[in-house]
Amino acid sequence: MTKPAFSFEFFPAKTEQGHEKLLSTYDELNKLSPAYFSVTYGAGGSTRRRTLDIVQALCARGDTDIAPHMSCIGDDKSEIAELLDLYKSLGISRLVALRGDLPSGQVDIGELPFALDLVKFIREHSGDHFRIEVAAYPEMHPQARSFELDVDNLVNKYKAGANASITQFFYNADSYLYLRERLEKRGIDTVAQPLVAGIMPITNSSNLMRFADSCGADIPRYVRKQLADFGDDSKAIREFGFEVVYRLCERLISEGVPAMHFYSMNKVEPNKRLIEALGLVHQ
């Protein structure tokens, strides 16, 4: 069986100490030979400078591809074109194209209000220079009017030039498999244009619930109940969380998942432990 590729997501640190810690996390995770690291981008560019700083630092630190997130809502085309040119000059060849969220109080949605518009604009501006990843939602985007319309939107992003999509995190493998099946029925070749599984390790129950509630991800009832039973026992939560995510990844691998993108939370563990336990490190 072919081993799936894997990659990690980072978010820009807010402090100098956090920045240094992130660089050492990168060093540790980079030893595993991931396909790339992505770096998130705040609402309306609120962390644009920090994103750029960490992208430049990581580009200078190693040869692994760095994929900056780009959001479009609230920005105009000239700002985005400027950023694309800058990334090109840094040798960046991969992007994660997202709608993003409007900053609190801002009402102007900008010239490119949706991720689909951003994908089209990147292709118009930069041709095929960038490999573009977009977001996918196995359990439906929380603002979508229906599951089918959400699938339509993802299909349109592929047709506009997206090379692959990365899912929101999930713990029900069937939701991923169902979305993949729907894409294939709509004519998307999921080998050529893969659906990458977004994986969120479980280390902290309150953080997990908050993330899930904000993005519409479902936490299975047995997971919620077990985490509640553990209370403040962080070691028990980590061990149980590892087991849940390990089994999820095993199932996805058995079903031929092409790649997994780990939402690292800027931590070495448990990401490294999962990658090694799943046998994904190429010897």
CSV table of C-alpha atoms in Angstrom, one decimal:
chain,number,residue,atom,x,y,z
A,1,MET,CA,0.0,0.0,0.0
A,2,THR,CA,1.3,3.4,-0.9
A,3,LYS,CA,2.0,5.7,2.0
A,4,PRO,CA,0.1,8.9,1.9
A,5,ALA,CA,2.0,12.2,1.9
A,6,PHE,CA,1.7,14.4,4.9
A,7,SER,CA,2.1,18.1,5.8
A,8,PHE,CA,1.7,20.5,8.7
A,9,GLU,CA,-0.1,23.8,9.4
A,10,PHE,CA,1.5,26.5,11.5
A,11,PHE,CA,0.0,29.8,12.7
A,12,PRO,CA,2.1,32.9,13.2
A,13,ALA,CA,3.3,33.4,16.7
A,14,LYS,CA,2.4,36.7,18.5
A,15,THR,CA,5.6,37.1,20.5
A,16,GLU,CA,9.3,36.8,19.8
A,17,GLN,CA,9.5,33.9,22.2
A,18,GLY,CA,6.7,32.1,20.3
A,19,HIS,CA,8.4,32.8,17.0
A,20,GLU,CA,11.6,31.2,18.3
A,21,LYS,CA,9.7,28.2,19.6
A,22,LEU,CA,7.9,27.8,16.2
A,23,LEU,CA,11.3,27.7,14.5
A,24,SER,CA,12.5,24.9,16.8
A,25,THR,CA,9.1,23.1,16.2
A,26,TYR,CA,9.7,23.4,12.4
A,27,ASP,CA,13.2,21.9,12.9
A,28,GLU,CA,11.8,18.9,14.6
A,29,LEU,CA,8.9,18.3,12.3
A,30,ASN,CA,11.0,18.9,9.2
A,31,LYS,CA,13.1,15.9,10.1
A,32,LEU,CA,10.1,13.8,9.3
A,33,SER,CA,10.3,15.0,5.6
A,34,PRO,CA,6.8,16.4,5.2
A,35,ALA,CA,5.6,17.5,1.7
A,36,TYR,CA,5.2,21.1,2.9
A,37,PHE,CA,4.2,23.4,5.8
A,38,SER,CA,1.3,25.9,5.5
A,39,VAL,CA,1.2,29.1,7.4
A,40,THR,CA,-2.2,30.7,8.4
A,41,TYR,CA,-3.3,34.2,7.7
A,42,GLY,CA,-5.6,36.3,10.0
A,43,ALA,CA,-8.9,37.9,9.2
A,44,GLY,CA,-8.6,40.7,6.7
A,45,GLY,CA,-4.9,40.3,6.8
A,46,SER,CA,-4.7,41.0,10.6
A,47,THR,CA,-1.6,38.8,10.9
A,48,ARG,CA,-0.3,39.6,7.4
A,49,ARG,CA,3.0,40.9,8.6
A,50,ARG,CA,3.5,38.0,11.0
A,51,THR,CA,2.6,35.5,8.3
A,52,LEU,CA,5.1,37.1,6.0
A,53,ASP,CA,7.8,37.1,8.7
A,54,ILE,CA,7.4,33.4,9.5
A,55,VAL,CA,7.1,32.4,5.8
A,56,GLN,CA,10.4,34.2,5.0
A,57,ALA,CA,12.1,32.7,8.1
A,58,LEU,CA,11.0,29.2,7.2
A,59,CYS,CA,12.0,29.6,3.5
A,60,ALA,CA,15.5,30.6,4.7
A,61,ARG,CA,15.7,27.7,7.2
A,62,GLY,CA,15.1,24.7,5.0
A,63,ASP,CA,14.2,23.4,1.5
A,64,THR,CA,10.7,22.1,2.4
A,65,ASP,CA,8.0,23.9,0.5
A,66,ILE,CA,6.2,26.6,2.5
A,67,ALA,CA,2.5,27.3,1.5
A,68,PRO,CA,1.2,30.6,2.8
A,69,HIS,CA,-2.5,30.9,3.4
A,70,MET,CA,-4.1,33.8,1.4
A,71,SER,CA,-7.5,35.2,2.2
A,72,CYS,CA,-9.3,37.6,-0.1
A,73,ILE,CA,-12.4,39.0,1.6
A,74,GLY,CA,-12.0,42.7,2.3
A,75,ASP,CA,-8.9,43.0,0.1
A,76,ASP,CA,-8.6,44.6,-3.3
A,77,LYS,CA,-6.9,43.0,-6.3
A,78,SER,CA,-3.9,45.2,-6.2
A,79,GLU,CA,-3.1,44.2,-2.7
A,80,ILE,CA,-3.4,40.5,-3.6
A,81,ALA,CA,-1.3,41.0,-6.8
A,82,GLU,CA,1.4,42.6,-4.8
A,83,LEU,CA,1.5,39.7,-2.3
A,84,LEU,CA,1.5,37.1,-5.2
A,85,ASP,CA,4.5,38.9,-6.7
A,86,LEU,CA,6.3,39.0,-3.4
A,87,TYR,CA,5.7,35.3,-2.8
A,88,LYS,CA,7.0,34.5,-6.3
A,89,SER,CA,10.1,36.5,-5.6
A,90,LEU,CA,10.7,34.4,-2.4
A,91,GLY,CA,10.5,31.2,-4.4
A,92,ILE,CA,7.1,30.2,-3.1
A,93,SER,CA,5.3,27.8,-5.5
A,94,ARG,CA,2.3,26.7,-3.3
A,95,LEU,CA,-0.6,28.6,-1.8
A,96,VAL,CA,-3.7,27.9,0.3
A,97,ALA,CA,-6.5,30.1,-1.1
A,98,LEU,CA,-9.3,30.9,1.3
A,99,ARG,CA,-12.1,33.4,1.6
A,100,GLY,CA,-11.2,34.3,5.2
A,101,ASP,CA,-13.4,36.3,7.6
A,102,LEU,CA,-14.0,40.0,7.6
A,103,PRO,CA,-12.4,41.8,10.5
A,104,SER,CA,-14.9,42.9,13.2
A,105,GLY,CA,-16.7,46.1,12.2
A,106,GLN,CA,-15.6,46.0,8.5
A,107,VAL,CA,-18.4,45.8,6.0
A,108,ASP,CA,-16.6,46.2,2.7
A,109,ILE,CA,-16.2,42.6,1.3
A,110,GLY,CA,-13.6,43.8,-1.3
A,111,GLU,CA,-13.2,42.9,-5.0
A,112,LEU,CA,-12.8,39.2,-4.4
A,113,PRO,CA,-15.5,38.2,-1.9
A,114,PHE,CA,-15.2,34.4,-2.3
A,115,ALA,CA,-12.4,31.8,-2.4
A,116,LEU,CA,-13.6,30.9,-6.0
A,117,ASP,CA,-12.9,34.5,-7.0
A,118,LEU,CA,-9.4,34.3,-5.4
A,119,VAL,CA,-8.5,31.1,-7.3
A,120,LYS,CA,-9.6,32.7,-10.6
A,121,PHE,CA,-7.6,35.8,-9.9
A,122,ILE,CA,-4.4,33.9,-8.9
A,123,ARG,CA,-4.6,32.0,-12.2
A,124,GLU,CA,-5.2,35.2,-14.2
A,125,HIS,CA,-2.3,37.0,-12.5
A,126,SER,CA,0.2,34.2,-12.1
A,127,GLY,CA,-0.8,31.5,-14.6
A,128,ASP,CA,0.3,28.0,-13.4
A,129,HIS,CA,3.2,29.3,-11.2
A,130,PHE,CA,1.4,28.3,-7.9
A,131,ARG,CA,0.0,25.0,-6.8
A,132,ILE,CA,-3.3,26.1,-5.2
A,133,GLU,CA,-5.0,24.3,-2.3
A,134,VAL,CA,-8.5,25.3,-1.3
A,135,ALA,CA,-10.7,24.4,1.7
A,136,ALA,CA,-13.2,21.6,1.7
A,137,TYR,CA,-15.9,20.7,4.3
A,138,PRO,CA,-16.8,17.1,4.8
A,139,GLU,CA,-19.5,18.2,7.2
A,140,MET,CA,-20.6,21.3,5.3
A,141,HIS,CA,-19.4,24.8,5.6
A,142,PRO,CA,-21.3,26.4,8.6
A,143,GLN,CA,-22.6,29.2,6.3
A,144,ALA,CA,-23.6,27.0,3.3
A,145,ARG,CA,-27.3,26.7,2.5
A,146,SER,CA,-27.1,23.0,1.7
A,147,PHE,CA,-24.6,20.2,1.4
A,148,GLU,CA,-25.1,20.0,-2.3
A,149,LEU,CA,-24.5,23.7,-2.8
A,150,ASP,CA,-21.3,23.4,-0.7
A,151,VAL,CA,-20.1,20.5,-3.0
A,152,ASP,CA,-21.0,22.6,-6.0
A,153,ASN,CA,-18.8,25.4,-4.6
A,154,LEU,CA,-15.9,23.0,-4.1
A,155,VAL,CA,-16.3,21.6,-7.6
A,156,ASN,CA,-16.2,25.1,-9.0
A,157,LYS,CA,-13.0,25.9,-7.2
A,158,TYR,CA,-11.4,22.8,-8.7
A,159,LYS,CA,-12.6,23.8,-12.2
A,160,ALA,CA,-11.3,27.4,-11.7
A,161,GLY,CA,-7.8,26.0,-11.2
A,162,ALA,CA,-7.4,24.5,-7.7
A,163,ASN,CA,-5.0,21.6,-7.7
A,164,ALA,CA,-6.2,20.1,-4.4
A,165,SER,CA,-8.4,20.8,-1.4
A,166,ILE,CA,-7.7,20.3,2.3
A,167,THR,CA,-10.6,19.4,4.5
A,168,GLN,CA,-11.7,21.0,7.7
A,169,PHE,CA,-10.9,18.6,10.5
A,170,PHE,CA,-13.3,15.7,11.2
A,171,TYR,CA,-13.4,12.5,13.2
A,172,ASN,CA,-15.9,10.6,11.2
A,173,ALA,CA,-14.1,8.9,8.3
A,174,ASP,CA,-17.3,8.3,6.4
A,175,SER,CA,-17.9,12.0,6.1
A,176,TYR,CA,-14.6,12.3,4.2
A,177,LEU,CA,-15.4,9.3,2.0
A,178,TYR,CA,-18.8,10.5,1.2
A,179,LEU,CA,-17.5,13.9,0.1
A,180,ARG,CA,-14.9,12.2,-2.1
A,181,GLU,CA,-17.6,10.1,-3.7
A,182,ARG,CA,-19.7,13.2,-4.4
A,183,LEU,CA,-16.8,14.9,-6.0
A,184,GLU,CA,-16.1,11.9,-8.2
A,185,LYS,CA,-19.7,11.8,-9.3
A,186,ARG,CA,-19.4,15.4,-10.3
A,187,GLY,CA,-16.5,14.5,-12.6
A,188,ILE,CA,-13.6,15.5,-10.3
A,189,ASP,CA,-10.6,13.1,-10.7
A,190,THR,CA,-9.6,12.8,-7.0
A,191,VAL,CA,-6.3,11.3,-8.0
A,192,ALA,CA,-5.3,14.2,-10.1
A,193,GLN,CA,-7.1,16.8,-7.9
A,194,PRO,CA,-6.9,15.2,-4.5
A,195,LEU,CA,-9.0,15.7,-1.4
A,196,VAL,CA,-6.5,16.0,1.4
A,197,ALA,CA,-7.7,15.0,4.9
A,198,GLY,CA,-7.3,17.7,7.5
A,199,ILE,CA,-6.3,16.0,10.8
A,200,MET,CA,-6.6,17.7,14.2
A,201,PRO,CA,-4.8,15.9,17.1
A,202,ILE,CA,-6.7,16.0,20.4
A,203,THR,CA,-4.7,17.3,23.3
A,204,ASN,CA,-7.1,19.8,25.0
A,205,SER,CA,-10.8,19.2,25.3
A,206,SER,CA,-12.0,22.8,25.8
A,207,ASN,CA,-9.9,24.1,22.8
A,208,LEU,CA,-11.2,21.2,20.7
A,209,MET,CA,-14.8,22.1,21.5
A,210,ARG,CA,-14.2,25.8,20.8
A,211,PHE,CA,-12.6,25.0,17.4
A,212,ALA,CA,-15.4,22.6,16.5
A,213,ASP,CA,-18.2,25.0,17.4
A,214,SER,CA,-16.6,27.8,15.4
A,215,CYS,CA,-16.1,25.9,12.2
A,216,GLY,CA,-19.0,23.5,12.2
A,217,ALA,CA,-16.9,20.3,12.7
A,218,ASP,CA,-18.7,17.4,14.5
A,219,ILE,CA,-17.2,15.8,17.6
A,220,PRO,CA,-18.7,12.3,17.9
A,221,ARG,CA,-20.8,11.9,21.1
A,222,TYR,CA,-18.6,9.2,22.5
A,223,VAL,CA,-15.5,11.5,22.2
A,224,ARG,CA,-17.3,14.4,23.9
A,225,LYS,CA,-18.5,12.2,26.7
A,226,GLN,CA,-15.2,10.5,27.3
A,227,LEU,CA,-13.3,13.9,27.3
A,228,ALA,CA,-15.9,15.2,29.8
A,229,ASP,CA,-15.3,12.2,32.0
A,230,PHE,CA,-11.5,12.8,32.0
A,231,GLY,CA,-12.1,16.3,33.4
A,232,ASP,CA,-8.7,17.9,34.0
A,233,ASP,CA,-6.7,14.7,33.6
A,234,SER,CA,-4.5,16.0,30.7
A,235,LYS,CA,-2.5,12.8,30.4
A,236,ALA,CA,-5.6,10.7,29.9
A,237,ILE,CA,-7.0,13.2,27.4
A,238,ARG,CA,-3.8,13.0,25.4
A,239,GLU,CA,-3.7,9.2,25.4
A,240,PHE,CA,-7.4,8.9,24.5
A,241,GLY,CA,-7.0,11.7,21.8
A,242,PHE,CA,-4.0,9.9,20.3
A,243,GLU,CA,-6.0,6.6,20.0
A,244,VAL,CA,-9.0,8.3,18.4
A,245,VAL,CA,-6.9,10.2,15.8
A,246,TYR,CA,-4.6,7.2,15.2
A,247,ARG,CA,-7.6,5.0,14.4
A,248,LEU,CA,-9.1,7.7,12.1
A,249,CYS,CA,-5.9,8.0,10.2
A,250,GLU,CA,-5.5,4.2,9.9
A,251,ARG,CA,-9.0,4.0,8.4
A,252,LEU,CA,-8.3,6.8,6.0
A,253,ILE,CA,-5.1,5.1,4.9
A,254,SER,CA,-6.9,1.8,4.3
A,255,GLU,CA,-9.4,3.8,2.1
A,256,GLY,CA,-6.6,5.3,0.0
A,257,VAL,CA,-6.4,8.8,1.3
A,258,PRO,CA,-3.8,10.6,-0.9
A,259,ALA,CA,-2.4,12.9,1.8
A,260,MET,CA,-3.1,14.2,5.3
A,261,HIS,CA,-2.6,17.8,6.5
A,262,PHE,CA,-2.0,18.0,10.3
A,263,TYR,CA,-3.2,21.0,12.2
A,264,SER,CA,-0.1,21.1,14.3
A,265,MET,CA,-1.1,23.9,16.7
A,266,ASN,CA,2.7,24.8,16.5
A,267,LYS,CA,3.5,21.7,18.6
A,268,VAL,CA,6.0,18.8,17.9
A,269,GLU,CA,3.9,16.3,19.9
A,270,PRO,CA,1.5,14.6,19.2
A,271,ASN,CA,2.0,15.2,15.5
A,272,LYS,CA,5.4,13.5,15.4
A,273,ARG,CA,4.1,10.6,17.4
A,274,LEU,CA,1.2,10.1,15.0
A,275,ILE,CA,3.4,10.3,11.9
A,276,GLU,CA,5.8,7.7,13.3
A,277,ALA,CA,3.1,5.4,14.7
A,278,LEU,CA,1.4,5.4,11.3
A,279,GLY,CA,4.6,4.4,9.6
A,280,LEU,CA,4.6,7.5,7.3
A,281,VAL,CA,8.2,8.4,7.7
A,282,HIS,CA,10.1,7.4,4.6
A,283,GLN,CA,13.2,5.5,5.5
